[in-house]
Coordinates of C-alpha atoms (C1' of nucleotides) in Angstrom, one line a residue:
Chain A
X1 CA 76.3 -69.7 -53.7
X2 CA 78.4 -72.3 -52.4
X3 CA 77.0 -75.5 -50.5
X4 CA 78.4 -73.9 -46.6
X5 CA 76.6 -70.5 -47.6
X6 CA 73.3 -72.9 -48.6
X7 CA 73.4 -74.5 -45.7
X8 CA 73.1 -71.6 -43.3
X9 CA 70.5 -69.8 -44.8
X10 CA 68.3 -72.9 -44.5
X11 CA 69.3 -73.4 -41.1
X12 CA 68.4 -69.2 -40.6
X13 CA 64.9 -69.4 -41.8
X14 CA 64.4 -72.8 -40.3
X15 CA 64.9 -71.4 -37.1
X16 CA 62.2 -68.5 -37.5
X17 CA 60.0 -71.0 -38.2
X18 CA 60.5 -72.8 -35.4
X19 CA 60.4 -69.9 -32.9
X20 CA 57.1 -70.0 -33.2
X21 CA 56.3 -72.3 -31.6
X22 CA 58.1 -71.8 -28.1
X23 CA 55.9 -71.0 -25.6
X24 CA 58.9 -70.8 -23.3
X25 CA 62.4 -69.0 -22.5
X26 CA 63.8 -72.3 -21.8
X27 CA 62.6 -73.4 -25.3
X28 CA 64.3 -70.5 -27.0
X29 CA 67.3 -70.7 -25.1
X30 CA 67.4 -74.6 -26.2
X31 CA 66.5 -73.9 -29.8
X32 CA 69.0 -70.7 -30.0
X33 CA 72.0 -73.4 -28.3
X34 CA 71.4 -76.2 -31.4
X35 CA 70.7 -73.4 -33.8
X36 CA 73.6 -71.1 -33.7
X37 CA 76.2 -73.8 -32.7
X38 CA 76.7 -73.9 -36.3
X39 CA 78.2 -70.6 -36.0
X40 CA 80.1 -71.6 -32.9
X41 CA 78.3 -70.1 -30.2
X42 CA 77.8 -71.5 -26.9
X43 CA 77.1 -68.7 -24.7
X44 CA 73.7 -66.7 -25.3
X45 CA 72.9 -63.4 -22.9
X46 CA 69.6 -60.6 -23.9
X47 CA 69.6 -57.9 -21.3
X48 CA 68.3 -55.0 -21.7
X49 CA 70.0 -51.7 -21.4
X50 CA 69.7 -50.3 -17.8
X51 CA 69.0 -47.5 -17.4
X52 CA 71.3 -44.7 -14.5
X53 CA 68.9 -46.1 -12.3
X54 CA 68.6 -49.6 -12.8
X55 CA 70.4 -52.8 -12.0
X56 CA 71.1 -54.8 -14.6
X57 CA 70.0 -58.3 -13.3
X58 CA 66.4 -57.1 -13.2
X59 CA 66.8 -57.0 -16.9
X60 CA 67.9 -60.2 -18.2
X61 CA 65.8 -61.7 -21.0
X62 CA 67.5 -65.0 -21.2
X63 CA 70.7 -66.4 -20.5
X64 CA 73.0 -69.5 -21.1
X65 CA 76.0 -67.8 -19.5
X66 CA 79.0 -68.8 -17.5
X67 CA 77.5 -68.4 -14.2
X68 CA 80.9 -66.9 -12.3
X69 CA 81.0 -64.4 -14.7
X70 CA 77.9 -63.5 -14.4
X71 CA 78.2 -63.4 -10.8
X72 CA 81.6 -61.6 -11.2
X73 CA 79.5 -58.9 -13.8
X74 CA 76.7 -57.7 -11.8
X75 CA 78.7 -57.4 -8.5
X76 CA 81.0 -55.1 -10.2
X77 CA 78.3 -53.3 -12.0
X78 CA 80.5 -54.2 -15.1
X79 CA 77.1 -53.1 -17.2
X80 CA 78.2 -49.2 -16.3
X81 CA 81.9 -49.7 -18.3
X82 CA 81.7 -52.8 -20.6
X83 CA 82.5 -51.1 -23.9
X84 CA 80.2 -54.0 -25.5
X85 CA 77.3 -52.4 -23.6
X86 CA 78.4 -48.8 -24.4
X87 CA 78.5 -49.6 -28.1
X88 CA 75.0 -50.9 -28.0
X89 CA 74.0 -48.0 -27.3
X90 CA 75.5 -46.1 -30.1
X91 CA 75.4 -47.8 -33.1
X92 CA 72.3 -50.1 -34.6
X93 CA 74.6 -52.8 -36.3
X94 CA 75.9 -56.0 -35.1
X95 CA 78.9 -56.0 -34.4
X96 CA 82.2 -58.3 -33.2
X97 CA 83.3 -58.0 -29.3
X98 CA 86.7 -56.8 -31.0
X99 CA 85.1 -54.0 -32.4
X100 CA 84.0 -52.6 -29.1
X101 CA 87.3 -51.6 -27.6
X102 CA 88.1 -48.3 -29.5
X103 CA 85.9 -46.1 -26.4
X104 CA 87.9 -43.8 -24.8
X105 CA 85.9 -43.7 -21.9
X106 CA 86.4 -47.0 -21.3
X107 CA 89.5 -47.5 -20.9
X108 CA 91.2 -49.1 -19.1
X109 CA 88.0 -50.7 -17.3
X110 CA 87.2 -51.7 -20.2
X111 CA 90.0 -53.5 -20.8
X112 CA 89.8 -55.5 -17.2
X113 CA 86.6 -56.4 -18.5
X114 CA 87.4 -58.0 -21.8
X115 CA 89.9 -60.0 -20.2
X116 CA 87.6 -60.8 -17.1
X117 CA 85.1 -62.5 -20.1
X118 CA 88.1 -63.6 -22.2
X119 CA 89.0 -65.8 -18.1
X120 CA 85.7 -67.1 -18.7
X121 CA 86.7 -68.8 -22.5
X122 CA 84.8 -66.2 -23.7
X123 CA 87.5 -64.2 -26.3
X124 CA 84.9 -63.3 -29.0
X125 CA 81.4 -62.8 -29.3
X126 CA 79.0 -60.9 -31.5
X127 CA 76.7 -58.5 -30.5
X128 CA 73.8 -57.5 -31.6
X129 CA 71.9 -54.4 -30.5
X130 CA 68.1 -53.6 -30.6
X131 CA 66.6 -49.8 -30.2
X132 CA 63.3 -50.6 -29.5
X133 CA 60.5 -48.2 -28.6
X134 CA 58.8 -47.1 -25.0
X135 CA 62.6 -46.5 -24.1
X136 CA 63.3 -50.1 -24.3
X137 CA 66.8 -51.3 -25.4
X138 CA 68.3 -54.5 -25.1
X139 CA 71.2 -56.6 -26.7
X140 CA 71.9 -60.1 -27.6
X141 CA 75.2 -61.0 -27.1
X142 CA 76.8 -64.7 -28.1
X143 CA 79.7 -66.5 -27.4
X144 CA 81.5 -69.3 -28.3
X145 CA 85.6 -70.4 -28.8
X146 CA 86.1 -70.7 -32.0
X147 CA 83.3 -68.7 -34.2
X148 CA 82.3 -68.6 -38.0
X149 CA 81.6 -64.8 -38.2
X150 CA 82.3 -63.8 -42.2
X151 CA 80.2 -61.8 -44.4
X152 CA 78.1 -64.6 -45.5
X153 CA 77.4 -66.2 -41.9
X154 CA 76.6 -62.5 -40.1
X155 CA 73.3 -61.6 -41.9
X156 CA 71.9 -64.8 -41.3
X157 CA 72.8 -64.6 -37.1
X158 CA 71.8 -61.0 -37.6
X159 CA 68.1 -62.4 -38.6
X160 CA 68.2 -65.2 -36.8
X161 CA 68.7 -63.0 -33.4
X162 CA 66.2 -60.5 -33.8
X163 CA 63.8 -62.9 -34.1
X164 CA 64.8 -64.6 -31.2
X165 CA 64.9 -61.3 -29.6
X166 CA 61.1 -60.5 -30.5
X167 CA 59.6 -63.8 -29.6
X168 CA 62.0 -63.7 -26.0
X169 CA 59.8 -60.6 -25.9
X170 CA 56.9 -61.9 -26.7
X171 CA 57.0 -64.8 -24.0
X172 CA 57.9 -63.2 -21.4
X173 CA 55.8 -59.5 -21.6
X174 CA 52.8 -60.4 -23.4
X175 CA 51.3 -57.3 -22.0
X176 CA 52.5 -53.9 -22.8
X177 CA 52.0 -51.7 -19.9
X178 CA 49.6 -48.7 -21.0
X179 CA 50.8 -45.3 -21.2
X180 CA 50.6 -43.4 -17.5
X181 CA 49.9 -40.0 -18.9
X182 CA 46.9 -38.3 -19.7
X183 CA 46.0 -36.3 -23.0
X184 CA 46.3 -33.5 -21.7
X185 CA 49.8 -34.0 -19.6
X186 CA 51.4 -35.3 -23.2
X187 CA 50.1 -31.9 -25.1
X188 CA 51.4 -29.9 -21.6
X189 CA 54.9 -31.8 -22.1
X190 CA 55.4 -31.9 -25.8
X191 CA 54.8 -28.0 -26.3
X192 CA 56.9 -28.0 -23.4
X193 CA 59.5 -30.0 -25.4
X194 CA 59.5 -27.8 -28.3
X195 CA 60.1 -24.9 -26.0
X196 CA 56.9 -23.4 -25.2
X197 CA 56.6 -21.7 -22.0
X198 CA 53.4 -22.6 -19.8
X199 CA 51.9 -19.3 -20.8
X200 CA 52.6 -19.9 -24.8
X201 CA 51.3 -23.7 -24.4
X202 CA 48.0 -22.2 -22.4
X203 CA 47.2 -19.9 -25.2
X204 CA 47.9 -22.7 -28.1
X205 CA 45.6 -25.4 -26.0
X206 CA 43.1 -22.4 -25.3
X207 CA 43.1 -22.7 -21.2
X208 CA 44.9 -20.6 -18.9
X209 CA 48.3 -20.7 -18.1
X210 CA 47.7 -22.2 -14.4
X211 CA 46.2 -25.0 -15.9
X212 CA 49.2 -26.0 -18.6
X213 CA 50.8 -25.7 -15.1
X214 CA 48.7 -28.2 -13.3
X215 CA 49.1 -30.7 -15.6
X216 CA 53.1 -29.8 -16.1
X217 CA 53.0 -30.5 -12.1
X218 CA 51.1 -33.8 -12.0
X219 CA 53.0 -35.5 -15.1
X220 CA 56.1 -34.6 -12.5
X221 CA 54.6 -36.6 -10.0
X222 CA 53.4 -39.4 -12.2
X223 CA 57.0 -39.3 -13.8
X224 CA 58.6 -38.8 -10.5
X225 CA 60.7 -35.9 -12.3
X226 CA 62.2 -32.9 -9.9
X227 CA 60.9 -30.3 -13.1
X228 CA 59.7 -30.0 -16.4
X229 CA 63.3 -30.4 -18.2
X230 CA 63.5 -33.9 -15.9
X231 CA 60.0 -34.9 -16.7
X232 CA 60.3 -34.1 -20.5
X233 CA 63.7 -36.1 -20.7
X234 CA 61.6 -39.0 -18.9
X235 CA 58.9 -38.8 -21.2
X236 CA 60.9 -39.0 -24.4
X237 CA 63.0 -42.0 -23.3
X238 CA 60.0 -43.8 -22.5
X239 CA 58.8 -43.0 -25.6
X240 CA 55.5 -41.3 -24.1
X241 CA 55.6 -38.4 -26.0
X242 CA 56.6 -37.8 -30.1
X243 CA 58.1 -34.8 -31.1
Chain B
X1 CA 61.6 -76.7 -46.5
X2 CA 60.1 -76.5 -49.6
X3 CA 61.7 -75.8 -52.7
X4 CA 60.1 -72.2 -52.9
X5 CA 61.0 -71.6 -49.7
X6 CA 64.4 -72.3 -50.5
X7 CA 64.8 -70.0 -53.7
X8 CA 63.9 -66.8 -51.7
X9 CA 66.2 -67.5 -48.7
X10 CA 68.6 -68.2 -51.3
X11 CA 67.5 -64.8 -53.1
X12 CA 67.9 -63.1 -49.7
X13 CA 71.3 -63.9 -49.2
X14 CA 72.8 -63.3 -52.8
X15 CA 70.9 -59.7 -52.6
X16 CA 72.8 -58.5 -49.4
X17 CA 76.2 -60.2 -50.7
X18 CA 75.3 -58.5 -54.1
X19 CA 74.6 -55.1 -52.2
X20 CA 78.2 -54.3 -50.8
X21 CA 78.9 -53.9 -55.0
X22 CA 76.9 -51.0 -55.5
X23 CA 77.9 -47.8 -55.2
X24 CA 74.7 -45.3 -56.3
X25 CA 71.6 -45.0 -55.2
X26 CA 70.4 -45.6 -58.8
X27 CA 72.1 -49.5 -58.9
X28 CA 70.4 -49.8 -55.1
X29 CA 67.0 -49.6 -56.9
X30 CA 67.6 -51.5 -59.5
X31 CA 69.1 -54.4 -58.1
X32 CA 66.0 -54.0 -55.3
X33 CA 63.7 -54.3 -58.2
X34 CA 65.2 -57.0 -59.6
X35 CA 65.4 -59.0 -55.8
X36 CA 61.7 -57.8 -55.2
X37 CA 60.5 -58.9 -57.9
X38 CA 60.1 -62.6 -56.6
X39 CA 57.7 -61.3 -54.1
X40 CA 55.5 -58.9 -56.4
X41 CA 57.0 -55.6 -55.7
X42 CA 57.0 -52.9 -58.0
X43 CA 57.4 -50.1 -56.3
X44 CA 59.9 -48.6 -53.7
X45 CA 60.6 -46.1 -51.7
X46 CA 62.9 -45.1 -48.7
X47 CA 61.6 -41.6 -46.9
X48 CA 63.2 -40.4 -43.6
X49 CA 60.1 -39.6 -41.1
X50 CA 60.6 -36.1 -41.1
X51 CA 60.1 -33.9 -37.5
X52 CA 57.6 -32.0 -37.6
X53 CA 59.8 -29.2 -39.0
X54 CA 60.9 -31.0 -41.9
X55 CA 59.7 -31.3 -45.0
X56 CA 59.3 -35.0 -46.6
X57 CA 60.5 -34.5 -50.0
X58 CA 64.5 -33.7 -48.4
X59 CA 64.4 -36.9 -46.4
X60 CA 63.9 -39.2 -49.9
X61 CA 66.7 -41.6 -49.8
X62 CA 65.1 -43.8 -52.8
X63 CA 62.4 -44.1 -54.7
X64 CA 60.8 -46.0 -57.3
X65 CA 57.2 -44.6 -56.6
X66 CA 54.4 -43.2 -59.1
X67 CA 55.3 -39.9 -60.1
X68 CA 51.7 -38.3 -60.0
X69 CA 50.7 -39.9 -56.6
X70 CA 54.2 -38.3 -55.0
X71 CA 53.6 -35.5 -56.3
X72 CA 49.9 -35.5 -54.5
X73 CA 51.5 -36.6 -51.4
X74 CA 54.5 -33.7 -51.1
X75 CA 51.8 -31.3 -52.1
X76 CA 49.6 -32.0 -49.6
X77 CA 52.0 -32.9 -46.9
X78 CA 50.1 -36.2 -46.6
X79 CA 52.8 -37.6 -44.6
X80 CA 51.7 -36.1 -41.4
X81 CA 48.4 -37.9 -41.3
X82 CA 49.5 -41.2 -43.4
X83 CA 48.9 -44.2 -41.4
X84 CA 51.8 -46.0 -42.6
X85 CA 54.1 -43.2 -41.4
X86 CA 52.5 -43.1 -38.0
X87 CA 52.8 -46.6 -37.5
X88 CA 56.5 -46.7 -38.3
X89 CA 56.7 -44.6 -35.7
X90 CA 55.2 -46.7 -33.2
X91 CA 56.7 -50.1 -34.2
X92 CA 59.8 -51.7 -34.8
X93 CA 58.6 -54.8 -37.2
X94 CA 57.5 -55.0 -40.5
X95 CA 54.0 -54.7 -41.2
X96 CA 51.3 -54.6 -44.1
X97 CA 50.1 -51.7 -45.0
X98 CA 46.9 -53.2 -44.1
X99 CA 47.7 -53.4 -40.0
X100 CA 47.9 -49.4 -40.2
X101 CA 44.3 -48.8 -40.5
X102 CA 43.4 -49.1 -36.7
X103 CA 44.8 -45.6 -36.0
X104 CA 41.5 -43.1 -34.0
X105 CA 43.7 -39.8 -34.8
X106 CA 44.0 -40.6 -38.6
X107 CA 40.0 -41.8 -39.8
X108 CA 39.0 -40.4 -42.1
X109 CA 42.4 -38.7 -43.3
X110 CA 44.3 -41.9 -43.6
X111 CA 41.8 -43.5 -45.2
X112 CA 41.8 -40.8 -48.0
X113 CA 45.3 -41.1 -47.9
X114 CA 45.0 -45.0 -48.4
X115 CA 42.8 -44.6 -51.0
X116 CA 44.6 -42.6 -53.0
X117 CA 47.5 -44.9 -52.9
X118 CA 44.7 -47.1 -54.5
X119 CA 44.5 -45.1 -57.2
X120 CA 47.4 -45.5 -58.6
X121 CA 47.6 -48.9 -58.4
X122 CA 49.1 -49.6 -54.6
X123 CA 46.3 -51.3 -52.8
X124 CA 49.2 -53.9 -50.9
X125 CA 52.3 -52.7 -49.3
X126 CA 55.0 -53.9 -47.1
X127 CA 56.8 -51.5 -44.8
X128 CA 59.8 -51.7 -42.6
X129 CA 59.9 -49.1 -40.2
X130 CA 63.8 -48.1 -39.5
X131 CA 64.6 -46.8 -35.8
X132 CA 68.2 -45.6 -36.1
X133 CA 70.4 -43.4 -34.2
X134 CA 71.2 -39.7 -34.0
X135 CA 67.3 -39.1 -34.1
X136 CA 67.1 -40.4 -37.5
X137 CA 64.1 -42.4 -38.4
X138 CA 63.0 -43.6 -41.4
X139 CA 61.5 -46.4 -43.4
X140 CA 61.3 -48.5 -46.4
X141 CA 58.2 -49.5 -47.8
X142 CA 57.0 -50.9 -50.7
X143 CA 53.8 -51.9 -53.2
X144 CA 52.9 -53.8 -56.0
X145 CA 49.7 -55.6 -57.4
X146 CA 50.1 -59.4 -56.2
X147 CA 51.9 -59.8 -53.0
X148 CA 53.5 -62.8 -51.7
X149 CA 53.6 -61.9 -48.1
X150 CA 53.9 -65.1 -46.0
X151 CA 55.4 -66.0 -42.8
X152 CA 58.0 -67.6 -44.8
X153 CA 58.9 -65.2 -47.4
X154 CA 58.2 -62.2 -44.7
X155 CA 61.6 -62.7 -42.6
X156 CA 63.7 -62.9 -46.1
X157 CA 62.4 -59.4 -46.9
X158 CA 62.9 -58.2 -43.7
X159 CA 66.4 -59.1 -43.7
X160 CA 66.8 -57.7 -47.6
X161 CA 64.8 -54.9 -46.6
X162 CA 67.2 -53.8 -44.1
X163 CA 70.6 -54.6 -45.6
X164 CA 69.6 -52.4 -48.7
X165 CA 68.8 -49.8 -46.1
X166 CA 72.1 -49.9 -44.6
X167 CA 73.8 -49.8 -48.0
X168 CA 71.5 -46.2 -49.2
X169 CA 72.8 -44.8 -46.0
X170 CA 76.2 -45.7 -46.5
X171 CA 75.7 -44.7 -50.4
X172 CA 74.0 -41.4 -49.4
X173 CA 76.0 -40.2 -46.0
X174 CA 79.2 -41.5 -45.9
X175 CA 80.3 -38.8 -43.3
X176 CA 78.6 -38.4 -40.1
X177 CA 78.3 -34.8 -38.6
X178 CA 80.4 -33.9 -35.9
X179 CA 78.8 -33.7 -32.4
X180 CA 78.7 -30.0 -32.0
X181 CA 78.3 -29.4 -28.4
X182 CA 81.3 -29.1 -26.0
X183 CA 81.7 -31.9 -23.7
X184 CA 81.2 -29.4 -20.8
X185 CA 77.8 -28.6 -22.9
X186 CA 76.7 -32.0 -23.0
X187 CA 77.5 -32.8 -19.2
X188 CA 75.3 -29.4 -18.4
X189 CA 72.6 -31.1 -20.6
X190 CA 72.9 -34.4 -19.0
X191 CA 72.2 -33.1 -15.4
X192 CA 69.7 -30.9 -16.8
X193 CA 67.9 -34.3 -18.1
X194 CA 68.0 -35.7 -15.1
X195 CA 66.5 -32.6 -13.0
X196 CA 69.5 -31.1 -11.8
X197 CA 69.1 -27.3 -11.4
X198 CA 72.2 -25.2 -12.5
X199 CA 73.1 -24.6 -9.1
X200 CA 72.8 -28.5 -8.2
X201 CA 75.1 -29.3 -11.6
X202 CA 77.5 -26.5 -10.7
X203 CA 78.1 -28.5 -7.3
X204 CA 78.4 -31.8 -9.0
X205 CA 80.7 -30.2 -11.5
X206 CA 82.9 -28.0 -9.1
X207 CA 81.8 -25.0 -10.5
X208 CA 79.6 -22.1 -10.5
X209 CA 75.9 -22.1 -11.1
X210 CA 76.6 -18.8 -13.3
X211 CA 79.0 -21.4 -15.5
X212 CA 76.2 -24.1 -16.1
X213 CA 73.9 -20.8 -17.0
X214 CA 76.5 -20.4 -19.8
X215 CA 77.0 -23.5 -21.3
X216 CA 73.1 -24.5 -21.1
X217 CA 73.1 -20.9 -22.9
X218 CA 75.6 -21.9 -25.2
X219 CA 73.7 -25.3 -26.0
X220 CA 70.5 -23.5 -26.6
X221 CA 72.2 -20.9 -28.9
X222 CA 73.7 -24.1 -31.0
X223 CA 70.8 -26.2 -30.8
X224 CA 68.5 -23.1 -32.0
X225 CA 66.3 -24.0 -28.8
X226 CA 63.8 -21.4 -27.1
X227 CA 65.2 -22.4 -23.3
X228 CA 66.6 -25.7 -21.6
X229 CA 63.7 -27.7 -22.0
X230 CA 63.5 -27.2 -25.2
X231 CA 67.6 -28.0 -25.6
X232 CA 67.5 -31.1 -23.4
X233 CA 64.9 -32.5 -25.9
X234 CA 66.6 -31.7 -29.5
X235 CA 69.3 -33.1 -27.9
X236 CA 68.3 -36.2 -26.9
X237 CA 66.1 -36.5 -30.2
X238 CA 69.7 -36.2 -32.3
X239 CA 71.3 -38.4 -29.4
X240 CA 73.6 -35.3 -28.7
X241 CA 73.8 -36.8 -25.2
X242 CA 73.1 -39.9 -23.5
X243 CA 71.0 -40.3 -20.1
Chain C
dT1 C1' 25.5 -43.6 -5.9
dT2 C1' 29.7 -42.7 -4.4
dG3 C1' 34.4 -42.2 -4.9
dA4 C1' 38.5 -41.7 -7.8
dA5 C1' 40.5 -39.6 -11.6
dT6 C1' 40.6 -35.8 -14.8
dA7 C1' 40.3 -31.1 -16.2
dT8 C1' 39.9 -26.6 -15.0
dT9 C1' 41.2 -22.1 -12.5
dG10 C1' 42.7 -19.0 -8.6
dT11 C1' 46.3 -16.6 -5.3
dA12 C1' 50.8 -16.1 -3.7
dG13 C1' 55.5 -16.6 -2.5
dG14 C1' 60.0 -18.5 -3.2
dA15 C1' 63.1 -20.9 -6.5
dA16 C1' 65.0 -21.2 -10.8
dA17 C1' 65.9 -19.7 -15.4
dT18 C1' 66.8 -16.3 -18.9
dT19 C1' 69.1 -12.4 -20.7
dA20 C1' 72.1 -8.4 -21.1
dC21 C1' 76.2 -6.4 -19.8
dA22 C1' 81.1 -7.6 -18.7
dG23 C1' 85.4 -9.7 -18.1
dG24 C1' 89.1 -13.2 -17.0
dT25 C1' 92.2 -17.6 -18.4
dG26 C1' 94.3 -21.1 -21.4
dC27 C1' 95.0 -23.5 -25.7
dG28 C1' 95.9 -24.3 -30.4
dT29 C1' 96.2 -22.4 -35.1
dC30 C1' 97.4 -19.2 -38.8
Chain D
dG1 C1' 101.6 -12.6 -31.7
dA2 C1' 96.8 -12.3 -33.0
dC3 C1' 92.7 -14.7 -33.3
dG4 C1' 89.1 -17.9 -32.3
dC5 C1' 87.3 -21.0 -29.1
dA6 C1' 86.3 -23.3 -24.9
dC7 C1' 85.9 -22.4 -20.2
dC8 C1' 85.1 -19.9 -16.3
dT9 C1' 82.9 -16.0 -13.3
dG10 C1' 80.2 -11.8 -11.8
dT11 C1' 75.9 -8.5 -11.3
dA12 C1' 71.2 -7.3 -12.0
dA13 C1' 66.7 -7.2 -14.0
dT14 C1' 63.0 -9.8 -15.8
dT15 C1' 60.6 -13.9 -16.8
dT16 C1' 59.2 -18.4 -15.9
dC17 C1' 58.7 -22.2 -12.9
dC18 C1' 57.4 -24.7 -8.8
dT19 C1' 54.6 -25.5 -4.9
dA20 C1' 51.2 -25.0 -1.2
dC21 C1' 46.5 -24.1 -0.3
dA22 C1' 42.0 -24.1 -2.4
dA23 C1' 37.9 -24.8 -5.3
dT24 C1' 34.4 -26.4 -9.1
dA25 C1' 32.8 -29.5 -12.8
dT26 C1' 32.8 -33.9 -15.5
dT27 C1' 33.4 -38.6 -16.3
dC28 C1' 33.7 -43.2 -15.3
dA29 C1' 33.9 -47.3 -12.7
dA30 C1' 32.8 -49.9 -8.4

DNA sequence: TTGAATATTGTAGGAAATTACAGGTGCGTC
DNA sequence: GACGCACCTGTAATTTCCTACAATATTCAA
């Protein structure tokens, strides 16, 4: 292994080492900006996916990020086209921003906005996506004008960002929130997700079919699903149920 | 960083550059055993989680495992109560087969389960839970007698763990299977997801509720589902459609 | 102990879904 | 051109779902 490939792969694990000890996302942000500048990045975002219904801003993790982009971004709702985002939800290996652009649905708003980020200085970046569970996704996408991305330097960011993903995490929700539903609602919705009817799921749970009902209904409400379809999708992309 | 500490992020790095050289899942497992070995593992193996449909034994990607205690475990389909499995389930980082105990639903079951894994020589084990794509799910865990599990040596085979992952999927599934609904199937689906009756998705669409009958019949008739419920939920579990 | 949440069950009517029977168009391939 | 496939639409009968209005029992925390 030659003396460059060396030197990253100390630099990798010295980093992981030191994550631990950041208590803040300041502190990561700082440590991620002298840590991957080897690399070339300058630019750091970790948003999380939105979801149809949510904005994107509410989901930002950290961020060293040219601020009139950003600006630029969230007015425009860029989130709901950039083929960057779209491919994080697709695919579970990192990848180059250049890899992004073969989406037909994307174009051409995709293209405005490579070349909205490419205004910024920011031509290429490398993305890394992370499918996480109770629905949660997110990304880390980096920056930088002139980057060392080959297939020696990749697995080492690759580690390096997770990590920095799962302490990010870690800082900022210590808590998970617990899951809303009772027993009996997940059983009523996961027979309902394997296609049982209400009557079919009364007789396996040995109650009668108005109950299998009742607690269809109030999962709806807690869920705020229109129906049992809505309210089974809900479920499984918050990862409340396990089929 | 010490000088041990230095040999296995070294070791890391040559395994994943030495992984894009093999072709069969036969050289995977060797050179894994080899790689391992530094650590104390012995034994490998890289099971999809299977649905509760599936059987365990079709999902093996690799295996390097004690014949007579994988033959116990197929035969008695120990997989759905194994606490290892369920915890993959419920995580996304690495953990020692130790941090699976705490599971109410599988005492005393996965504690025969464990047990038996004792017998034949796995009391340790590291396991790497996989959350892909297209509903597939699997993991890669591991065993042998004298484990060298620390917080440095942990991230290193993390990293390995996953490459070699990546490289048995590539080995083993070089084609990925077509999408088989129609795009007009998938949009029916999508509003269906989101709790959009037929008639309220034939608006949205610009056509009749009696077409959106048809193609959420259509999808059910592909996806071999019992009613839209159940087709909205196979769907989202394969990542047949986005919401 | 008192209230809130959970689990259970009932009636009943309207909304939605499912299925069976039928039929039309357009598009690309053999 | 014949064929398959996707896409579109219709009627009608049956099943299932959804909701509103009730009600009883248990458990658990304030």
């Amino acid at each position: 292994m030659s003396g460059r490939s060396l030197d990253h792969t100390i630099h990798a694990f010295e980093f992981i080492e030191e994550l631990d000890r950041l208590a803040s996302p300041q502190a990561i942000i700082d440590a991620m900006e002298r840590s991957f500048a080897q690399y070339g990045f300058e630019n750091f975002i970790m948003p999380g996916l939105p979801h149809p219904e949510q904005q994107i801003e509410s989901l930002v993790l950290l961020k060293k990020w040219p601020l009139g982009w950003y600006e630029r971004y969230t007015r425009n709702s860029y989130d709901r086209h950039d083929p960057v985002i779209r491919l994080c939800r697709r695919t579970v290996q990192p990848f180059e921003w250049g890899e992004a652009h073969s989406d037909p649905e994307t174009i051409p708003k995709g293209r405005e906005i490579m070349h909205g980020a490419a205004d910024f200085g920011m031509r290429q970046g490398y993305c890394l996506p992370i499918h996480g569970l109770n629905g949660f996704e997110a990304c880390l996408s980096m920056s930088g004008p002139d980057l060392d991305l080959t297939p020696q330097t990749k697995p080492a960011i690759h580690l390096m960002s997770m990590y920095a993903f799962e302490r990010a995490r870690l800082v900022l929700a210590p808590s998970a929130r617990p899951n809303p539903l009772t027993a009996r609602e997940r059983e009523a919705l996961r027979w309902a997700a394997l296609g049982k009817s209400a009557a079919d799921t009364g007789e396996i749970l040995g109650v009668t079919e108005r109950t299998i009902t009742a607690h269809i209904g109030s999962a709806c409400a807690k869920l705020s699903a229109a129906n049992k379809t809505h309210a089974v999708a809900r479920a499984l992309q918050h990862r409340l149920i396990e089929i």
